[in-house]
Short mmCIF file of C-alpha atoms in Angstrom, two decimals:
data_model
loop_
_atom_site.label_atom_id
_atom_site.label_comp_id
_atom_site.label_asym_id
_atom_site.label_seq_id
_atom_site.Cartn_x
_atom_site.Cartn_y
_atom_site.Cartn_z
CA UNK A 1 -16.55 -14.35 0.94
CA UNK A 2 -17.57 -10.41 1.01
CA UNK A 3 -19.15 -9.80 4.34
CA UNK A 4 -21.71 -6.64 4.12
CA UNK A 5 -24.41 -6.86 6.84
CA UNK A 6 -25.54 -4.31 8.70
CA UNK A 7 -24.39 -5.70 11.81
CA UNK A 8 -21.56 -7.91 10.75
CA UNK A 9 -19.72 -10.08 13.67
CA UNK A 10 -16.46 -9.35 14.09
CA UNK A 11 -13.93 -11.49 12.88
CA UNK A 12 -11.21 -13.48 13.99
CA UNK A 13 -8.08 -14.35 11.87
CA UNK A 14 -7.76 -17.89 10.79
CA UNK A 15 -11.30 -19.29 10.28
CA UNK A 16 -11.43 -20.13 6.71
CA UNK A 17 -10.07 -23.23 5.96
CA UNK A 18 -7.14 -23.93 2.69
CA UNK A 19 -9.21 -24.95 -0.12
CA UNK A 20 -6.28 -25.54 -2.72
CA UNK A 21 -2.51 -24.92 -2.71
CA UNK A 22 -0.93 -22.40 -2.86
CA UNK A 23 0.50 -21.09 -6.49
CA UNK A 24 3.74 -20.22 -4.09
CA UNK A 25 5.65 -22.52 -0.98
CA UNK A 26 5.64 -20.46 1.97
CA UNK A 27 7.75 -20.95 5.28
CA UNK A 28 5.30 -20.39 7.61
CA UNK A 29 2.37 -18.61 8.85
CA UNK A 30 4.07 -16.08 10.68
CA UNK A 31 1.13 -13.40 10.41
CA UNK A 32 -1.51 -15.79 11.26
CA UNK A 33 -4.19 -14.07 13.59
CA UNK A 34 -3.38 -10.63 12.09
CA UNK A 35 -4.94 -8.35 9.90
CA UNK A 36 -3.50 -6.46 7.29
CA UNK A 37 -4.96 -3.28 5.24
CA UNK A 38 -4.17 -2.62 1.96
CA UNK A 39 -4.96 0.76 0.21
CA UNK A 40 -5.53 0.47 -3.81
CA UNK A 41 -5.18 -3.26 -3.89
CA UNK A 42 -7.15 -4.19 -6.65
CA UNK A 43 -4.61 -4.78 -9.18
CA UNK A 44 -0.54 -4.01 -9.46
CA UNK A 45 2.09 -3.28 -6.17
CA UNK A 46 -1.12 -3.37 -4.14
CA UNK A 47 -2.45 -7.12 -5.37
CA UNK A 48 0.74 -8.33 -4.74
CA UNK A 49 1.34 -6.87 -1.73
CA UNK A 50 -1.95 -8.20 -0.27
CA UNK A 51 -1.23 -11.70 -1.80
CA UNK A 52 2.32 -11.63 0.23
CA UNK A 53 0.43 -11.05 3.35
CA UNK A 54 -1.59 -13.84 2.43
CA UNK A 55 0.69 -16.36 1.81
CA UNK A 56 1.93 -15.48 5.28
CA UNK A 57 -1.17 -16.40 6.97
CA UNK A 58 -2.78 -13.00 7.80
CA UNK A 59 -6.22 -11.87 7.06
CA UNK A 60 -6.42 -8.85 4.67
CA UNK A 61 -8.30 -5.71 3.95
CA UNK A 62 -8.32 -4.66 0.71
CA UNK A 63 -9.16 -1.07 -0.43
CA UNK A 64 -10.09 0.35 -3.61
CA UNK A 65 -12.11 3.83 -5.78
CA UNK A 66 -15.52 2.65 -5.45
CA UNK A 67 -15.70 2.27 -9.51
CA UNK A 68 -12.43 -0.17 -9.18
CA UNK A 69 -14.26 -2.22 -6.09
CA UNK A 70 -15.02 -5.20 -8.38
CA UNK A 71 -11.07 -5.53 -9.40
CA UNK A 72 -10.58 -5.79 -5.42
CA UNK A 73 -13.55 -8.06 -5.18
CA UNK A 74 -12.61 -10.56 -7.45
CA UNK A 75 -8.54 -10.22 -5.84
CA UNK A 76 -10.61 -10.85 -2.67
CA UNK A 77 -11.99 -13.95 -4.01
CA UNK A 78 -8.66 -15.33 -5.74
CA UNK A 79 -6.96 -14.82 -1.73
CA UNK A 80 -9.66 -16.73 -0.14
CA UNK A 81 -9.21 -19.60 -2.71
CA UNK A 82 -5.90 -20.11 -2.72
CA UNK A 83 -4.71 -19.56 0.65
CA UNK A 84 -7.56 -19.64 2.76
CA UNK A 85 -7.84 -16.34 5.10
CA UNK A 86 -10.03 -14.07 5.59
CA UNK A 87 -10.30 -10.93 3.08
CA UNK A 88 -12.91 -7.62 2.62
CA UNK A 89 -13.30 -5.23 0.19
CA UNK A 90 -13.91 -1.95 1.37
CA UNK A 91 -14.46 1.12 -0.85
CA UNK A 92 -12.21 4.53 0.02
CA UNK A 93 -12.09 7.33 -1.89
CA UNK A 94 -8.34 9.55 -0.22
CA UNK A 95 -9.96 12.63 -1.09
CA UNK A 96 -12.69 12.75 1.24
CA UNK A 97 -12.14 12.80 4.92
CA UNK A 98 -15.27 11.78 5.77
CA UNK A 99 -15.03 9.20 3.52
CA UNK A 100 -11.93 7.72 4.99
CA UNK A 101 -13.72 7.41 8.35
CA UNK A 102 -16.62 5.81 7.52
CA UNK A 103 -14.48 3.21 5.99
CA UNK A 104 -12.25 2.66 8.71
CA UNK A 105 -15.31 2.70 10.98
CA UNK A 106 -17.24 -0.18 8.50
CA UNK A 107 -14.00 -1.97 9.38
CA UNK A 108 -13.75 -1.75 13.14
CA UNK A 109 -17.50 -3.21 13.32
CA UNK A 110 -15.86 -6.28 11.42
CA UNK A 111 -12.48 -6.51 12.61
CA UNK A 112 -10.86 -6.41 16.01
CA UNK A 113 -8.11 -4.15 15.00
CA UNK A 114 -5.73 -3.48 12.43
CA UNK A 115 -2.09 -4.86 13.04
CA UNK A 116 -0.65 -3.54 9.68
CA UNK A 117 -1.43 -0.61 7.47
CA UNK A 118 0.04 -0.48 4.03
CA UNK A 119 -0.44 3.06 2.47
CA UNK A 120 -0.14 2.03 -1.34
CA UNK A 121 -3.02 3.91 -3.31
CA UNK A 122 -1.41 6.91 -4.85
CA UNK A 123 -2.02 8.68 -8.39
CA UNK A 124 0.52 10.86 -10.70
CA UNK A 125 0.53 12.86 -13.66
CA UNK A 126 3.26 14.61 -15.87
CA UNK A 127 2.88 18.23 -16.46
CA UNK A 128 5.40 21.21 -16.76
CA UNK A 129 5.21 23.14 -13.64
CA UNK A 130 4.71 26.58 -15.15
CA UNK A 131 1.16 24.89 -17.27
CA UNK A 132 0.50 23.32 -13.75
CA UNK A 133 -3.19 23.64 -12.69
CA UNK A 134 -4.15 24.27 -8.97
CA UNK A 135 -6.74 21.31 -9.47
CA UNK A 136 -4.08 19.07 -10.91
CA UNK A 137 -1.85 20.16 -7.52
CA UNK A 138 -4.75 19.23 -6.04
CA UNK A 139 -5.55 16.10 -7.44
CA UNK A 140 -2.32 14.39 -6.76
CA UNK A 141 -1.33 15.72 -3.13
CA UNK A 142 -4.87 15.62 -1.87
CA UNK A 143 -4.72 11.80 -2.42
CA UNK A 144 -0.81 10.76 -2.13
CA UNK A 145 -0.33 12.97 1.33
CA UNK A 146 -3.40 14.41 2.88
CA UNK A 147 -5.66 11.65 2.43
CA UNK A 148 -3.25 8.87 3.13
CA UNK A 149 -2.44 11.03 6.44
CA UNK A 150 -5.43 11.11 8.06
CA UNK A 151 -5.88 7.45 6.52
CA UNK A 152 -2.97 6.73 8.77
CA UNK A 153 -4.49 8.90 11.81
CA UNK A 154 -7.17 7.41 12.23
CA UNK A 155 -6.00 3.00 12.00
CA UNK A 156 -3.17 4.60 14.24
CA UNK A 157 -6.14 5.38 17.07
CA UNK A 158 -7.00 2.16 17.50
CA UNK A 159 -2.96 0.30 17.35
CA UNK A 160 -2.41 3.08 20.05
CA UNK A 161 -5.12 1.66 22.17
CA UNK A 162 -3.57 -1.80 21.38
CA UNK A 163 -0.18 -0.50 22.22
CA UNK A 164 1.41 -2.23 19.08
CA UNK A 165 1.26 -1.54 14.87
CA UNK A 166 3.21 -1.71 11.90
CA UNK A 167 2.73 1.25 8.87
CA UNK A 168 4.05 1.28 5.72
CA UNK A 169 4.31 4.28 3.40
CA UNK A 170 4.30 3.33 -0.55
CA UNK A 171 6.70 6.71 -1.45
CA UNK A 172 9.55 6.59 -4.56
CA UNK A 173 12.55 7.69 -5.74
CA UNK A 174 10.57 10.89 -7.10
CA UNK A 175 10.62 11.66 -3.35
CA UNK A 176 14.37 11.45 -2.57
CA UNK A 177 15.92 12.96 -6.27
CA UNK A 178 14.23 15.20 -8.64
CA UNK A 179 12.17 14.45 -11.66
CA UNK A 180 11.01 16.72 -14.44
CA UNK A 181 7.38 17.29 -14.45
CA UNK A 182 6.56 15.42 -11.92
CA UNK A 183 5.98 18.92 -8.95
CA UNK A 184 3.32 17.53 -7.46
CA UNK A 185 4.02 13.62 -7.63
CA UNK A 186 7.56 14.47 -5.87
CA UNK A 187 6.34 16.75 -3.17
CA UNK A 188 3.87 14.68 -2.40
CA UNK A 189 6.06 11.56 -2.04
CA UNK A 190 8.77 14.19 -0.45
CA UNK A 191 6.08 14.57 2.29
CA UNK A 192 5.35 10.88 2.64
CA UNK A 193 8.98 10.45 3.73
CA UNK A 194 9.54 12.89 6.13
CA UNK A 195 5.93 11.68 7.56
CA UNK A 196 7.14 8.57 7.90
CA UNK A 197 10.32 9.88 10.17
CA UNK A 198 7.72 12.15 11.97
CA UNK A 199 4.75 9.30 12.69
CA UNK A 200 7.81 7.27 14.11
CA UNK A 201 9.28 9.66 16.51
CA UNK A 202 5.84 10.46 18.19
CA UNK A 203 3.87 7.01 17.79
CA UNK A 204 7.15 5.30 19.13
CA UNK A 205 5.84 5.18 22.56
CA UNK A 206 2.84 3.57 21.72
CA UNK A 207 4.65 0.22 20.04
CA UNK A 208 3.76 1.82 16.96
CA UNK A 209 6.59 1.56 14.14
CA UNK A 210 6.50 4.07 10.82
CA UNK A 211 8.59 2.80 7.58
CA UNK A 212 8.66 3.51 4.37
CA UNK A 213 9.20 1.83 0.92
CA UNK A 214 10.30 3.87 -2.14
CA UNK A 215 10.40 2.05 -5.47
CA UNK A 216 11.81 3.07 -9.04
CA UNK A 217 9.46 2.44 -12.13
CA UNK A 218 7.84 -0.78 -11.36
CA UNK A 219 6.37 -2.79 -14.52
CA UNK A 220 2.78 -3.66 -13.79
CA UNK A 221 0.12 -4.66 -16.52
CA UNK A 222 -1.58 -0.97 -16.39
CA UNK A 223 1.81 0.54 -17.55
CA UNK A 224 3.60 -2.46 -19.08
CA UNK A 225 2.90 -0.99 -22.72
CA UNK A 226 4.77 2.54 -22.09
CA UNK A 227 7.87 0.70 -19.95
CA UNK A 228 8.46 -1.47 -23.09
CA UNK A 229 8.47 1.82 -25.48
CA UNK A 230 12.03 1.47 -26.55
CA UNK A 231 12.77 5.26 -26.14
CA UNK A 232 11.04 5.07 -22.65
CA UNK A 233 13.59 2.08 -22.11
CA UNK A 234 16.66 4.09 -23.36
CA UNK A 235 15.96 7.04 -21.51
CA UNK A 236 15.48 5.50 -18.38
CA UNK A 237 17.57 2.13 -17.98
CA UNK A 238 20.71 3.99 -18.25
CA UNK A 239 19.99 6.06 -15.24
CA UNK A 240 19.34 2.80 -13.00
CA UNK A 241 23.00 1.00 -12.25
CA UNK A 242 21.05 -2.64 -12.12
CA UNK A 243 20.05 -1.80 -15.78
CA UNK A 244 16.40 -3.27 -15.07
CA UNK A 245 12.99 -1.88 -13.60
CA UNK A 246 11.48 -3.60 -10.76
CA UNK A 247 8.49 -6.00 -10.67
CA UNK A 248 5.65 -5.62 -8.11
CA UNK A 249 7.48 -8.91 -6.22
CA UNK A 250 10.32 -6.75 -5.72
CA UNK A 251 8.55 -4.16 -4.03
CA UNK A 252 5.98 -6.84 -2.01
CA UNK A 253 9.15 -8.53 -0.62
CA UNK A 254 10.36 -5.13 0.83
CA UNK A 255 7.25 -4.29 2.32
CA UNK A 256 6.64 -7.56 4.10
CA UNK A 257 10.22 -6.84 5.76
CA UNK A 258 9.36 -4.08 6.77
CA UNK A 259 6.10 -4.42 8.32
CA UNK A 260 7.15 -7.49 10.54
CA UNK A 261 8.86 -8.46 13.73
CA UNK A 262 12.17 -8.96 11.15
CA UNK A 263 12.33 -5.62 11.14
CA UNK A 264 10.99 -5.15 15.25
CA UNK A 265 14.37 -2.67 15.61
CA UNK A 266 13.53 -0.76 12.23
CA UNK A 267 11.09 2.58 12.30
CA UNK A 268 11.51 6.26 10.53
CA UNK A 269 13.22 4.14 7.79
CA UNK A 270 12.69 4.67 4.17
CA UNK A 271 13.81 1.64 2.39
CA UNK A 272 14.69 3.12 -2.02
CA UNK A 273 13.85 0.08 -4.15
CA UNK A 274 15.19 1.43 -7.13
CA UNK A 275 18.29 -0.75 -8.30
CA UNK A 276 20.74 2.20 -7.58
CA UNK A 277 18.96 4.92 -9.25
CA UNK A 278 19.39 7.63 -6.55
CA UNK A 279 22.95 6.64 -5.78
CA UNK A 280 24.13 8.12 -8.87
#
């Protein structure tokens, strides 16, 4: 149910009512009457990250490029159906400012207040760094750091006013170790880390706790082709101890830890979800 008037009432967690059962058991509703945002969750980490949330009772906002809204729409649809909460769509294009507040104020005319903020939508390329193009530089930090800080500014205003919040940073292993060709993809996750440890430390205060979750290559259906390359498999496996790339579930799981009172003693933490792959 996609909620777009012009004067929308706000909404309460919890109305909509279980129309079919679940595809998963869950213990619980432990985030019932809380609201959840999720940046780029139209398909992949974010999808299953929202439908985690779900199954744990809270109502979700799901974020996506305005040409991808329809893949978050019909996500939005698939939520409502088989757990019963309460989801929008919003569209949010990262590398517009102005753009990021208009869609968290559309939100705050709907929504009493965000409880949990999942920073997921991110975007990489490979290049060498000396055939590097300042737009490329752009391209990638604009969105993976700029725009998912002042994303993250401006939910934070109103948990501050609330005097309680949980955010979660999507980073990765190209944040903690080197990678070849990735400049921009790295420092940008780089940034997102020490963000996270710096959004903690001041938002403390306020109730506020900052995490973050940094996976190795996860297999999703948008890269499942190139992860199955055999030379993509034997470069790559042999540098993860586990000897396996993670699945989006392995990556929801982490987030949902971090994000809720299981974790109440746990902020400036980046948790690597990469089956050993920075320990060696």
């Amino acid at each position: 149910m996609m909620r777009n008037a012009m004067k929308p009432e706000k909404l309460k967690p919890g109305k909509a009512q279980w129309k079919e059962r679940p595809i998963r058991a869950v213990e619980g509703k432990k985030l019932l009457g809380q609201w959840v945002m999720v940046t780029g969750a139209g398909s992949g980490i974010g999808a299953e990250i929202a439908e985690h949330f779900a199954e744990s009772g809270a109502s979700i906002v799901l974020t996506e490029l305005p040409e991808f809204l329809e893949n978050a729409e019909n996500e939005a649809e698939r939520l409502q159906r088989l757990y019963g909460v309460e989801v929008l769509c919003k569209p949010l294009d990262l590398r517009s400012v102005e753009d990021i507040k208009r869609c968290v104020r559309s939100i705050e005319e709907q929504v009493e207040s965000i409880d949990i903020l999942i920073n997921n939508a991110g975007v990489n390329l490979l290049s060498p760094a000396l055939s590097l193009s300042e737009e490329q530089w752009d391209f990638v930090v604009d969105i993976n750091l700029k725009g998912t800080f002042f994303l993250t500014r401006e939910v934070a205003k109103t948990m501050v006013r609330h005097k309680r919040g949980s955010i979660i940073m999507i980073a990765s292993h190209d944040g903690v170790v080197g990678s070849e060709n990735h400049a921009p993809y790295s420092v940008s996750k780089a940034g997102l880390i020490h963000l996270t440890r710096s959004l903690a430390a001041e938002w403390a205060k306020h109730g506020i706790r900052v995490n973050a979750v940094s996976p190795t290559f996860v297999i999703t259906e948008a890269n499942e082709q190139v992860m199955d390359d055999p030379q993509f498999r034997r470069t790559n496996l042999p540098r993860i101890p586990l000897r396996k790339f993670a699945v989006p579930e392995d990556i929801a799981n982490s987030v949902l830890f971090l994000a809720t009172d299981s974790a109440s003693m746990i902020t400036g933490h980046n948790l690597v979800v990469d089956g050993g792959w920075t320990v060696v």
